[in-house]
PDB file of N, CA and C in Angstrom:
ATOM      1  N   MET M   1       0.853  -1.177   0.000  1.00 46.00           N
ATOM      2  CA  MET M   1       0.000   0.000   0.000  1.00 46.00           C
ATOM      3  C   MET M   1       0.890   1.229   0.000  1.00 46.00           C
ATOM      4  N   ARG M   2       0.719   2.082  -0.981  1.00 51.00           N
ATOM      5  CA  ARG M   2       1.483   3.312  -1.054  1.00 51.00           C
ATOM      6  C   ARG M   2       0.616   4.469  -0.597  1.00 51.00           C
ATOM      7  N   LEU M   3       1.010   5.104   0.463  1.00 54.00           N
ATOM      8  CA  LEU M   3       0.380   6.342   0.876  1.00 54.00           C
ATOM      9  C   LEU M   3       1.419   7.429   0.695  1.00 54.00           C
ATOM     10  N   LEU M   4       0.993   8.609   0.364  1.00 50.00           N
ATOM     11  CA  LEU M   4       1.938   9.701   0.223  1.00 50.00           C
ATOM     12  C   LEU M   4       2.281  10.217   1.601  1.00 50.00           C
ATOM     13  N   LYS M   5       3.528  10.067   1.984  1.00 42.00           N
ATOM     14  CA  LYS M   5       3.960  10.475   3.316  1.00 42.00           C
ATOM     15  C   LYS M   5       4.404  11.932   3.314  1.00 42.00           C
ATOM     16  N   ASN M   6       4.353  12.528   4.484  1.00 40.00           N
ATOM     17  CA  ASN M   6       4.787  13.910   4.674  1.00 40.00           C
ATOM     18  C   ASN M   6       4.056  14.881   3.755  1.00 40.00           C
ATOM     19  N   GLN M   7       2.837  14.580   3.437  1.00 49.00           N
ATOM     20  CA  GLN M   7       2.012  15.451   2.607  1.00 49.00           C
ATOM     21  C   GLN M   7       0.767  15.814   3.411  1.00 49.00           C
ATOM     22  N   ASN M   8       0.235  16.986   3.168  1.00 50.00           N
ATOM     23  CA  ASN M   8      -1.033  17.353   3.776  1.00 50.00           C
ATOM     24  C   ASN M   8      -2.137  16.718   2.938  1.00 50.00           C
ATOM     25  N   LEU M   9      -2.775  15.708   3.462  1.00 54.00           N
ATOM     26  CA  LEU M   9      -3.778  14.974   2.708  1.00 54.00           C
ATOM     27  C   LEU M   9      -5.191  15.495   2.951  1.00 54.00           C
ATOM     28  N   GLY M  10      -5.324  16.561   3.722  1.00 56.00           N
ATOM     29  CA  GLY M  10      -6.617  17.219   3.887  1.00 56.00           C
ATOM     30  C   GLY M  10      -7.744  16.275   4.235  1.00 56.00           C
ATOM     31  N   GLU M  11      -8.722  16.177   3.330  1.00 56.00           N
ATOM     32  CA  GLU M  11      -9.905  15.339   3.537  1.00 56.00           C
ATOM     33  C   GLU M  11      -9.548  13.881   3.781  1.00 56.00           C
ATOM     34  N   ALA M  12      -8.456  13.411   3.183  1.00 57.00           N
ATOM     35  CA  ALA M  12      -8.072  12.007   3.346  1.00 57.00           C
ATOM     36  C   ALA M  12      -7.825  11.678   4.811  1.00 57.00           C
ATOM     37  N   ASN M  13      -7.273  12.618   5.564  1.00 57.00           N
ATOM     38  CA  ASN M  13      -7.029  12.372   6.987  1.00 57.00           C
ATOM     39  C   ASN M  13      -8.328  12.045   7.713  1.00 57.00           C
ATOM     40  N   LYS M  14      -9.407  12.725   7.355  1.00 59.00           N
ATOM     41  CA  LYS M  14     -10.708  12.462   7.974  1.00 59.00           C
ATOM     42  C   LYS M  14     -11.204  11.068   7.604  1.00 59.00           C
ATOM     43  N   ILE M  15     -10.975  10.672   6.372  1.00 57.00           N
ATOM     44  CA  ILE M  15     -11.422   9.357   5.916  1.00 57.00           C
ATOM     45  C   ILE M  15     -10.681   8.262   6.656  1.00 57.00           C
ATOM     46  N   PHE M  16      -9.360   8.443   6.859  1.00 58.00           N
ATOM     47  CA  PHE M  16      -8.588   7.420   7.565  1.00 58.00           C
ATOM     48  C   PHE M  16      -8.944   7.353   9.040  1.00 58.00           C
ATOM     49  N   ALA M  17      -9.360   8.454   9.618  1.00 60.00           N
ATOM     50  CA  ALA M  17      -9.733   8.455  11.026  1.00 60.00           C
ATOM     51  C   ALA M  17     -10.913   7.522  11.284  1.00 60.00           C
ATOM     52  N   ASN M  18     -11.805   7.420  10.319  1.00 67.00           N
ATOM     53  CA  ASN M  18     -12.973   6.551  10.432  1.00 67.00           C
ATOM     54  C   ASN M  18     -13.198   5.924   9.058  1.00 67.00           C
ATOM     55  N   ASP M  19     -12.535   4.824   8.785  1.00 77.00           N
ATOM     56  CA  ASP M  19     -12.517   4.238   7.440  1.00 77.00           C
ATOM     57  C   ASP M  19     -13.731   3.349   7.183  1.00 77.00           C
ATOM     58  N   LYS M  20     -14.928   3.892   7.397  1.00 76.00           N
ATOM     59  CA  LYS M  20     -16.131   3.070   7.234  1.00 76.00           C
ATOM     60  C   LYS M  20     -16.433   2.740   5.776  1.00 76.00           C
ATOM     61  N   TYR M  21     -15.770   3.399   4.817  1.00 80.00           N
ATOM     62  CA  TYR M  21     -16.017   3.129   3.401  1.00 80.00           C
ATOM     63  C   TYR M  21     -14.964   2.237   2.761  1.00 80.00           C
ATOM     64  N   GLY M  22     -13.980   1.788   3.519  1.00 85.00           N
ATOM     65  CA  GLY M  22     -13.041   0.798   3.011  1.00 85.00           C
ATOM     66  C   GLY M  22     -11.886   1.311   2.176  1.00 85.00           C
ATOM     67  N   VAL M  23     -11.514   2.574   2.341  1.00 87.00           N
ATOM     68  CA  VAL M  23     -10.401   3.124   1.566  1.00 87.00           C
ATOM     69  C   VAL M  23      -9.105   2.383   1.882  1.00 87.00           C
ATOM     70  N   ILE M  24      -8.855   2.128   3.140  1.00 86.00           N
ATOM     71  CA  ILE M  24      -7.618   1.427   3.512  1.00 86.00           C
ATOM     72  C   ILE M  24      -7.599   0.028   2.898  1.00 86.00           C
ATOM     73  N   GLN M  25      -8.708  -0.696   2.965  1.00 87.00           N
ATOM     74  CA  GLN M  25      -8.752  -2.031   2.371  1.00 87.00           C
ATOM     75  C   GLN M  25      -8.558  -1.960   0.859  1.00 87.00           C
ATOM     76  N   PHE M  26      -9.138  -0.949   0.209  1.00 91.00           N
ATOM     77  CA  PHE M  26      -8.947  -0.766  -1.228  1.00 91.00           C
ATOM     78  C   PHE M  26      -7.464  -0.596  -1.553  1.00 91.00           C
ATOM     79  N   LEU M  27      -6.770   0.224  -0.774  1.00 91.00           N
ATOM     80  CA  LEU M  27      -5.341   0.454  -1.014  1.00 91.00           C
ATOM     81  C   LEU M  27      -4.516  -0.800  -0.734  1.00 91.00           C
ATOM     82  N   ILE M  28      -4.960  -1.627   0.186  1.00 90.00           N
ATOM     83  CA  ILE M  28      -4.282  -2.907   0.443  1.00 90.00           C
ATOM     84  C   ILE M  28      -4.527  -3.864  -0.717  1.00 90.00           C
ATOM     85  N   ASP M  29      -5.774  -3.930  -1.196  1.00 92.00           N
ATOM     86  CA  ASP M  29      -6.135  -4.838  -2.288  1.00 92.00           C
ATOM     87  C   ASP M  29      -5.527  -4.421  -3.628  1.00 92.00           C
ATOM     88  N   TYR M  30      -5.320  -3.132  -3.811  1.00 94.00           N
ATOM     89  CA  TYR M  30      -4.769  -2.599  -5.063  1.00 94.00           C
ATOM     90  C   TYR M  30      -3.526  -1.772  -4.740  1.00 94.00           C
ATOM     91  N   PRO M  31      -2.404  -2.441  -4.475  1.00 93.00           N
ATOM     92  CA  PRO M  31      -1.198  -1.767  -3.967  1.00 93.00           C
ATOM     93  C   PRO M  31      -0.564  -0.773  -4.935  1.00 93.00           C
ATOM     94  N   GLU M  32      -0.954  -0.785  -6.193  1.00 96.00           N
ATOM     95  CA  GLU M  32      -0.400   0.194  -7.137  1.00 96.00           C
ATOM     96  C   GLU M  32      -1.216   1.490  -7.161  1.00 96.00           C
ATOM     97  N   MET M  33      -2.252   1.561  -6.340  1.00 95.00           N
ATOM     98  CA  MET M  33      -3.066   2.768  -6.204  1.00 95.00           C
ATOM     99  C   MET M  33      -2.574   3.541  -4.978  1.00 95.00           C
ATOM    100  N   SER M  34      -2.696   4.853  -5.029  1.00 94.00           N
ATOM    101  CA  SER M  34      -2.312   5.668  -3.877  1.00 94.00           C
ATOM    102  C   SER M  34      -3.176   6.923  -3.813  1.00 94.00           C
ATOM    103  N   ILE M  35      -3.084   7.607  -2.698  1.00 91.00           N
ATOM    104  CA  ILE M  35      -3.815   8.855  -2.497  1.00 91.00           C
ATOM    105  C   ILE M  35      -3.006   9.989  -3.103  1.00 91.00           C
ATOM    106  N   VAL M  36      -3.691  10.857  -3.829  1.00 90.00           N
ATOM    107  CA  VAL M  36      -3.060  12.026  -4.430  1.00 90.00           C
ATOM    108  C   VAL M  36      -3.476  13.244  -3.616  1.00 90.00           C
ATOM    109  N   PRO M  37      -2.517  14.030  -3.150  1.00 85.00           N
ATOM    110  CA  PRO M  37      -2.883  15.241  -2.408  1.00 85.00           C
ATOM    111  C   PRO M  37      -3.705  16.184  -3.292  1.00 85.00           C
ATOM    112  N   THR M  38      -4.659  16.845  -2.678  1.00 83.00           N
ATOM    113  CA  THR M  38      -5.499  17.787  -3.412  1.00 83.00           C
ATOM    114  C   THR M  38      -5.901  18.926  -2.494  1.00 83.00           C
ATOM    115  N   ARG M  39      -6.069  20.083  -3.070  1.00 83.00           N
ATOM    116  CA  ARG M  39      -6.564  21.234  -2.305  1.00 83.00           C
ATOM    117  C   ARG M  39      -8.092  21.263  -2.318  1.00 83.00           C
ATOM    118  N   GLU M  40      -8.671  20.458  -3.199  1.00 80.00           N
ATOM    119  CA  GLU M  40     -10.128  20.369  -3.300  1.00 80.00           C
ATOM    120  C   GLU M  40     -10.662  19.515  -2.154  1.00 80.00           C
ATOM    121  N   ARG M  41     -11.942  19.614  -1.909  1.00 80.00           N
ATOM    122  CA  ARG M  41     -12.559  18.773  -0.895  1.00 80.00           C
ATOM    123  C   ARG M  41     -12.866  17.421  -1.506  1.00 80.00           C
ATOM    124  N   GLY M  42     -12.647  16.394  -0.761  1.00 85.00           N
ATOM    125  CA  GLY M  42     -12.859  15.044  -1.251  1.00 85.00           C
ATOM    126  C   GLY M  42     -11.550  14.276  -1.253  1.00 85.00           C
ATOM    127  N   LEU M  43     -11.490  13.238  -2.051  1.00 89.00           N
ATOM    128  CA  LEU M  43     -10.347  12.336  -2.061  1.00 89.00           C
ATOM    129  C   LEU M  43     -10.050  11.941  -3.504  1.00 89.00           C
ATOM    130  N   ILE M  44      -8.764  11.876  -3.848  1.00 93.00           N
ATOM    131  CA  ILE M  44      -8.358  11.394  -5.161  1.00 93.00           C
ATOM    132  C   ILE M  44      -7.459  10.185  -4.963  1.00 93.00           C
ATOM    133  N   LEU M  45      -7.809   9.090  -5.625  1.00 94.00           N
ATOM    134  CA  LEU M  45      -6.988   7.881  -5.651  1.00 94.00           C
ATOM    135  C   LEU M  45      -6.507   7.716  -7.088  1.00 94.00           C
ATOM    136  N   GLU M  46      -5.222   7.381  -7.259  1.00 96.00           N
ATOM    137  CA  GLU M  46      -4.692   7.255  -8.613  1.00 96.00           C
ATOM    138  C   GLU M  46      -3.624   6.182  -8.668  1.00 96.00           C
ATOM    139  N   GLY M  47      -3.515   5.527  -9.823  1.00 97.00           N
ATOM    140  CA  GLY M  47      -2.471   4.536 -10.029  1.00 97.00           C
ATOM    141  C   GLY M  47      -2.918   3.473 -11.008  1.00 97.00           C
ATOM    142  N   MET M  48      -2.182   2.372 -11.010  1.00 97.00           N
ATOM    143  CA  MET M  48      -2.515   1.252 -11.883  1.00 97.00           C
ATOM    144  C   MET M  48      -3.513   0.348 -11.170  1.00 97.00           C
ATOM    145  N   PHE M  49      -4.630   0.114 -11.828  1.00 96.00           N
ATOM    146  CA  PHE M  49      -5.677  -0.754 -11.305  1.00 96.00           C
ATOM    147  C   PHE M  49      -5.566  -2.068 -12.059  1.00 96.00           C
ATOM    148  N   SER M  50      -5.031  -3.084 -11.399  1.00 96.00           N
ATOM    149  CA  SER M  50      -4.811  -4.395 -12.019  1.00 96.00           C
ATOM    150  C   SER M  50      -5.877  -5.369 -11.555  1.00 96.00           C
ATOM    151  N   PHE M  51      -6.356  -6.200 -12.492  1.00 94.00           N
ATOM    152  CA  PHE M  51      -7.423  -7.134 -12.154  1.00 94.00           C
ATOM    153  C   PHE M  51      -7.337  -8.382 -13.022  1.00 94.00           C
ATOM    154  N   SER M  52      -8.029  -9.416 -12.572  1.00 95.00           N
ATOM    155  CA  SER M  52      -8.245 -10.640 -13.337  1.00 95.00           C
ATOM    156  C   SER M  52      -9.702 -11.017 -13.177  1.00 95.00           C
ATOM    157  N   ALA M  53     -10.291 -11.555 -14.246  1.00 94.00           N
ATOM    158  CA  ALA M  53     -11.687 -11.988 -14.198  1.00 94.00           C
ATOM    159  C   ALA M  53     -11.853 -13.204 -15.098  1.00 94.00           C
ATOM    160  N   LYS M  54     -12.722 -14.117 -14.670  1.00 94.00           N
ATOM    161  CA  LYS M  54     -12.974 -15.312 -15.469  1.00 94.00           C
ATOM    162  C   LYS M  54     -14.458 -15.626 -15.427  1.00 94.00           C
ATOM    163  N   PRO M  55     -15.126 -15.502 -16.596  1.00 91.00           N
ATOM    164  CA  PRO M  55     -16.529 -15.916 -16.653  1.00 91.00           C
ATOM    165  C   PRO M  55     -16.644 -17.416 -16.395  1.00 91.00           C
ATOM    166  N   VAL M  56     -17.812 -17.872 -16.001  1.00 93.00           N
ATOM    167  CA  VAL M  56     -18.029 -19.280 -15.664  1.00 93.00           C
ATOM    168  C   VAL M  56     -17.516 -20.210 -16.759  1.00 93.00           C
ATOM    169  N   ASP M  57     -17.882 -19.965 -18.002  1.00 93.00           N
ATOM    170  CA  ASP M  57     -17.470 -20.840 -19.103  1.00 93.00           C
ATOM    171  C   ASP M  57     -16.505 -20.143 -20.060  1.00 93.00           C
ATOM    172  N   GLY M  58     -15.735 -19.197 -19.559  1.00 93.00           N
ATOM    173  CA  GLY M  58     -14.856 -18.437 -20.440  1.00 93.00           C
ATOM    174  C   GLY M  58     -13.402 -18.515 -20.013  1.00 93.00           C
ATOM    175  N   ILE M  59     -12.597 -17.745 -20.713  1.00 95.00           N
ATOM    176  CA  ILE M  59     -11.168 -17.702 -20.385  1.00 95.00           C
ATOM    177  C   ILE M  59     -10.891 -16.529 -19.443  1.00 95.00           C
ATOM    178  N   GLU M  60      -9.876 -16.673 -18.645  1.00 96.00           N
ATOM    179  CA  GLU M  60      -9.499 -15.621 -17.709  1.00 96.00           C
ATOM    180  C   GLU M  60      -8.832 -14.485 -18.457  1.00 96.00           C
ATOM    181  N   ILE M  61      -9.197 -13.266 -18.079  1.00 94.00           N
ATOM    182  CA  ILE M  61      -8.521 -12.100 -18.623  1.00 94.00           C
ATOM    183  C   ILE M  61      -7.873 -11.349 -17.474  1.00 94.00           C
ATOM    184  N   SER M  62      -6.724 -10.803 -17.739  1.00 96.00           N
ATOM    185  CA  SER M  62      -6.010  -9.975 -16.771  1.00 96.00           C
ATOM    186  C   SER M  62      -5.570  -8.715 -17.484  1.00 96.00           C
ATOM    187  N   ASP M  63      -5.665  -7.593 -16.806  1.00 96.00           N
ATOM    188  CA  ASP M  63      -5.259  -6.333 -17.425  1.00 96.00           C
ATOM    189  C   ASP M  63      -4.993  -5.305 -16.334  1.00 96.00           C
ATOM    190  N   SER M  64      -4.453  -4.182 -16.724  1.00 97.00           N
ATOM    191  CA  SER M  64      -4.200  -3.061 -15.828  1.00 97.00           C
ATOM    192  C   SER M  64      -4.551  -1.774 -16.549  1.00 97.00           C
ATOM    193  N   TYR M  65      -5.143  -0.854 -15.831  1.00 97.00           N
ATOM    194  CA  TYR M  65      -5.476   0.453 -16.376  1.00 97.00           C
ATOM    195  C   TYR M  65      -4.976   1.522 -15.413  1.00 97.00           C
ATOM    196  N   HIS M  66      -4.428   2.584 -15.969  1.00 98.00           N
ATOM    197  CA  HIS M  66      -4.002   3.738 -15.173  1.00 98.00           C
ATOM    198  C   HIS M  66      -5.243   4.599 -14.962  1.00 98.00           C
ATOM    199  N   ILE M  67      -5.718   4.681 -13.727  1.00 97.00           N
ATOM    200  CA  ILE M  67      -6.976   5.379 -13.451  1.00 97.00           C
ATOM    201  C   ILE M  67      -6.819   6.421 -12.361  1.00 97.00           C
ATOM    202  N   ARG M  68      -7.770   7.328 -12.348  1.00 97.00           N
ATOM    203  CA  ARG M  68      -7.914   8.313 -11.261  1.00 97.00           C
ATOM    204  C   ARG M  68      -9.352   8.200 -10.780  1.00 97.00           C
ATOM    205  N   ILE M  69      -9.529   8.073  -9.474  1.00 96.00           N
ATOM    206  CA  ILE M  69     -10.861   7.999  -8.868  1.00 96.00           C
ATOM    207  C   ILE M  69     -11.068   9.272  -8.051  1.00 96.00           C
ATOM    208  N   LEU M  70     -12.103  10.013  -8.387  1.00 94.00           N
ATOM    209  CA  LEU M  70     -12.434  11.253  -7.686  1.00 94.00           C
ATOM    210  C   LEU M  70     -13.622  10.970  -6.770  1.00 94.00           C
ATOM    211  N   VAL M  71     -13.382  11.042  -5.473  1.00 91.00           N
ATOM    212  CA  VAL M  71     -14.422  10.753  -4.492  1.00 91.00           C
ATOM    213  C   VAL M  71     -14.867  12.074  -3.867  1.00 91.00           C
ATOM    214  N   SER M  72     -16.127  12.398  -4.053  1.00 89.00           N
ATOM    215  CA  SER M  72     -16.689  13.636  -3.529  1.00 89.00           C
ATOM    216  C   SER M  72     -16.721  13.625  -2.009  1.00 89.00           C
ATOM    217  N   ARG M  73     -16.664  14.792  -1.433  1.00 85.00           N
ATOM    218  CA  ARG M  73     -16.763  14.899   0.026  1.00 85.00           C
ATOM    219  C   ARG M  73     -18.131  14.466   0.524  1.00 85.00           C
ATOM    220  N   ILE M  74     -19.127  14.385  -0.379  1.00 88.00           N
ATOM    221  CA  ILE M  74     -20.461  13.950   0.040  1.00 88.00           C
ATOM    222  C   ILE M  74     -20.709  12.476  -0.284  1.00 88.00           C
ATOM    223  N   PHE M  75     -19.649  11.725  -0.622  1.00 86.00           N
ATOM    224  CA  PHE M  75     -19.780  10.282  -0.822  1.00 86.00           C
ATOM    225  C   PHE M  75     -20.354   9.667   0.444  1.00 86.00           C
ATOM    226  N   PRO M  76     -21.289   8.757   0.375  1.00 85.00           N
ATOM    227  CA  PRO M  76     -21.799   7.985  -0.749  1.00 85.00           C
ATOM    228  C   PRO M  76     -23.025   8.589  -1.441  1.00 85.00           C
ATOM    229  N   LYS M  77     -23.391   9.806  -1.095  1.00 91.00           N
ATOM    230  CA  LYS M  77     -24.533  10.432  -1.769  1.00 91.00           C
ATOM    231  C   LYS M  77     -24.216  10.761  -3.224  1.00 91.00           C
ATOM    232  N   ALA M  78     -22.937  10.928  -3.540  1.00 90.00           N
ATOM    233  CA  ALA M  78     -22.494  11.168  -4.914  1.00 90.00           C
ATOM    234  C   ALA M  78     -21.576  10.020  -5.332  1.00 90.00           C
ATOM    235  N   VAL M  79     -21.795   9.499  -6.519  1.00 91.00           N
ATOM    236  CA  VAL M  79     -20.998   8.388  -7.044  1.00 91.00           C
ATOM    237  C   VAL M  79     -19.599   8.896  -7.406  1.00 91.00           C
ATOM    238  N   PRO M  80     -18.554   8.140  -7.069  1.00 93.00           N
ATOM    239  CA  PRO M  80     -17.201   8.561  -7.472  1.00 93.00           C
ATOM    240  C   PRO M  80     -17.104   8.655  -8.998  1.00 93.00           C
ATOM    241  N   LYS M  81     -16.202   9.501  -9.468  1.00 95.00           N
ATOM    242  CA  LYS M  81     -15.917   9.611 -10.893  1.00 95.00           C
ATOM    243  C   LYS M  81     -14.604   8.885 -11.157  1.00 95.00           C
ATOM    244  N   VAL M  82     -14.580   8.087 -12.231  1.00 96.00           N
ATOM    245  CA  VAL M  82     -13.379   7.333 -12.585  1.00 96.00           C
ATOM    246  C   VAL M  82     -12.951   7.734 -13.988  1.00 96.00           C
ATOM    247  N   ILE M  83     -11.667   8.050 -14.140  1.00 97.00           N
ATOM    248  CA  ILE M  83     -11.103   8.428 -15.430  1.00 97.00           C
ATOM    249  C   ILE M  83      -9.966   7.470 -15.754  1.00 97.00           C
ATOM    250  N   GLU M  84     -10.005   6.889 -16.942  1.00 96.00           N
ATOM    251  CA  GLU M  84      -8.910   6.038 -17.432  1.00 96.00           C
ATOM    252  C   GLU M  84      -7.930   6.980 -18.126  1.00 96.00           C
ATOM    253  N   LEU M  85      -6.725   7.116 -17.559  1.00 97.00           N
ATOM    254  CA  LEU M  85      -5.814   8.197 -17.934  1.00 97.00           C
ATOM    255  C   LEU M  85      -5.016   7.974 -19.215  1.00 97.00           C
ATOM    256  N   ASP M  86      -4.756   6.747 -19.595  1.00 96.00           N
ATOM    257  CA  ASP M  86      -3.920   6.497 -20.775  1.00 96.00           C
ATOM    258  C   ASP M  86      -4.715   6.439 -22.078  1.00 96.00           C
ATOM    259  N   LYS M  87      -6.023   6.620 -21.989  1.00 93.00           N
ATOM    260  CA  LYS M  87      -6.916   6.630 -23.156  1.00 93.00           C
ATOM    261  C   LYS M  87      -6.820   5.354 -23.986  1.00 93.00           C
ATOM    262  N   ARG M  88      -6.658   4.220 -23.306  1.00 94.00           N
ATOM    263  CA  ARG M  88      -6.697   2.921 -23.978  1.00 94.00           C
ATOM    264  C   ARG M  88      -8.124   2.547 -24.358  1.00 94.00           C
ATOM    265  N   ILE M  89      -9.093   3.037 -23.576  1.00 92.00           N
ATOM    266  CA  ILE M  89     -10.501   2.783 -23.862  1.00 92.00           C
ATOM    267  C   ILE M  89     -10.993   3.876 -24.803  1.00 92.00           C
ATOM    268  N   LEU M  90     -11.612   3.474 -25.916  1.00 90.00           N
ATOM    269  CA  LEU M  90     -12.129   4.455 -26.872  1.00 90.00           C
ATOM    270  C   LEU M  90     -13.122   5.381 -26.192  1.00 90.00           C
ATOM    271  N   ARG M  91     -13.092   6.651 -26.563  1.00 87.00           N
ATOM    272  CA  ARG M  91     -13.952   7.666 -25.962  1.00 87.00           C
ATOM    273  C   ARG M  91     -15.247   7.785 -26.744  1.00 87.00           C
ATOM    274  N   ASP M  92     -16.192   6.873 -26.481  1.00 77.00           N
ATOM    275  CA  ASP M  92     -17.501   6.947 -27.114  1.00 77.00           C
ATOM    276  C   ASP M  92     -18.519   6.198 -26.266  1.00 77.00           C
ATOM    277  N   ASP M  93     -19.790   6.391 -26.604  1.00 74.00           N
ATOM    278  CA  ASP M  93     -20.873   5.770 -25.835  1.00 74.00           C
ATOM    279  C   ASP M  93     -20.810   4.250 -25.861  1.00 74.00           C
ATOM    280  N   GLU M  94     -20.370   3.691 -26.967  1.00 86.00           N
ATOM    281  CA  GLU M  94     -20.311   2.239 -27.104  1.00 86.00           C
ATOM    282  C   GLU M  94     -19.359   1.615 -26.079  1.00 86.00           C
ATOM    283  N   HIS M  95     -18.345   2.375 -25.675  1.00 89.00           N
ATOM    284  CA  HIS M  95     -17.372   1.878 -24.701  1.00 89.00           C
ATOM    285  C   HIS M  95     -17.620   2.453 -23.305  1.00 89.00           C
ATOM    286  N   HIS M  96     -18.787   3.050 -23.121  1.00 88.00           N
ATOM    287  CA  HIS M  96     -19.236   3.552 -21.816  1.00 88.00           C
ATOM    288  C   HIS M  96     -18.301   4.596 -21.228  1.00 88.00           C
ATOM    289  N   VAL M  97     -17.862   5.537 -22.094  1.00 90.00           N
ATOM    290  CA  VAL M  97     -17.070   6.681 -21.649  1.00 90.00           C
ATOM    291  C   VAL M  97     -17.904   7.932 -21.904  1.00 90.00           C
ATOM    292  N   ASN M  98     -18.080   8.730 -20.863  1.00 89.00           N
ATOM    293  CA  ASN M  98     -18.883   9.947 -20.963  1.00 89.00           C
ATOM    294  C   ASN M  98     -18.103  11.069 -21.662  1.00 89.00           C
ATOM    295  N   ASN M  99     -18.806  12.136 -22.019  1.00 89.00           N
ATOM    296  CA  ASN M  99     -18.176  13.274 -22.713  1.00 89.00           C
ATOM    297  C   ASN M  99     -17.055  13.927 -21.905  1.00 89.00           C
ATOM    298  N   ASP M 100     -17.113  13.833 -20.591  1.00 92.00           N
ATOM    299  CA  ASP M 100     -16.074  14.444 -19.748  1.00 92.00           C
ATOM    300  C   ASP M 100     -14.933  13.456 -19.431  1.00 92.00           C
ATOM    301  N   ASP M 101     -14.835  12.365 -20.185  1.00 92.00           N
ATOM    302  CA  ASP M 101     -13.815  11.329 -20.046  1.00 92.00           C
ATOM    303  C   ASP M 101     -13.994  10.429 -18.828  1.00 92.00           C
ATOM    304  N   THR M 102     -15.074  10.606 -18.058  1.00 93.00           N
ATOM    305  CA  THR M 102     -15.329   9.698 -16.945  1.00 93.00           C
ATOM    306  C   THR M 102     -15.948   8.425 -17.477  1.00 93.00           C
ATOM    307  N   LEU M 103     -15.702   7.320 -16.776  1.00 93.00           N
ATOM    308  CA  LEU M 103     -16.263   6.047 -17.174  1.00 93.00           C
ATOM    309  C   LEU M 103     -17.689   5.917 -16.651  1.00 93.00           C
ATOM    310  N   CYS M 104     -18.552   5.319 -17.438  1.00 90.00           N
ATOM    311  CA  CYS M 104     -19.922   5.036 -17.011  1.00 90.00           C
ATOM    312  C   CYS M 104     -19.858   3.913 -15.976  1.00 90.00           C
ATOM    313  N   LEU M 105     -20.332   4.167 -14.789  1.00 87.00           N
ATOM    314  CA  LEU M 105     -20.298   3.168 -13.723  1.00 87.00           C
ATOM    315  C   LEU M 105     -21.647   2.483 -13.537  1.00 87.00           C
ATOM    316  N   GLY M 106     -22.581   2.765 -14.436  1.00 82.00           N
ATOM    317  CA  GLY M 106     -23.928   2.234 -14.284  1.00 82.00           C
ATOM    318  C   GLY M 106     -24.192   0.928 -15.003  1.00 82.00           C
ATOM    319  N   SER M 107     -23.211   0.375 -15.674  1.00 58.00           N
ATOM    320  CA  SER M 107     -23.486  -0.860 -16.404  1.00 58.00           C
ATOM    321  C   SER M 107     -22.562  -1.977 -15.976  1.00 58.00           C
TER     322      SER M 107
END
């Protein structure tokens, strides 16, 4: 788990004080992700998101995407925004990417 040390993490400090939303576990599960300092309210997580998935009757796929997750200070009332930073995913409706480059999280 990479946390940015000796940085003023602002809102992140409040989240770690009471980690009821699982940020610490997320950082443990995805060790290439880390907290990015921000002057804005909320939390930014960024890094390589690596995963593997295997459908019941399919082949396993593994991949990694460089992403940024923007978590609003009013989470969970507002859904986090996720941006795939290397633009490997085509930017169109068919690939569930919104006009502002955020990924559609509803499907």
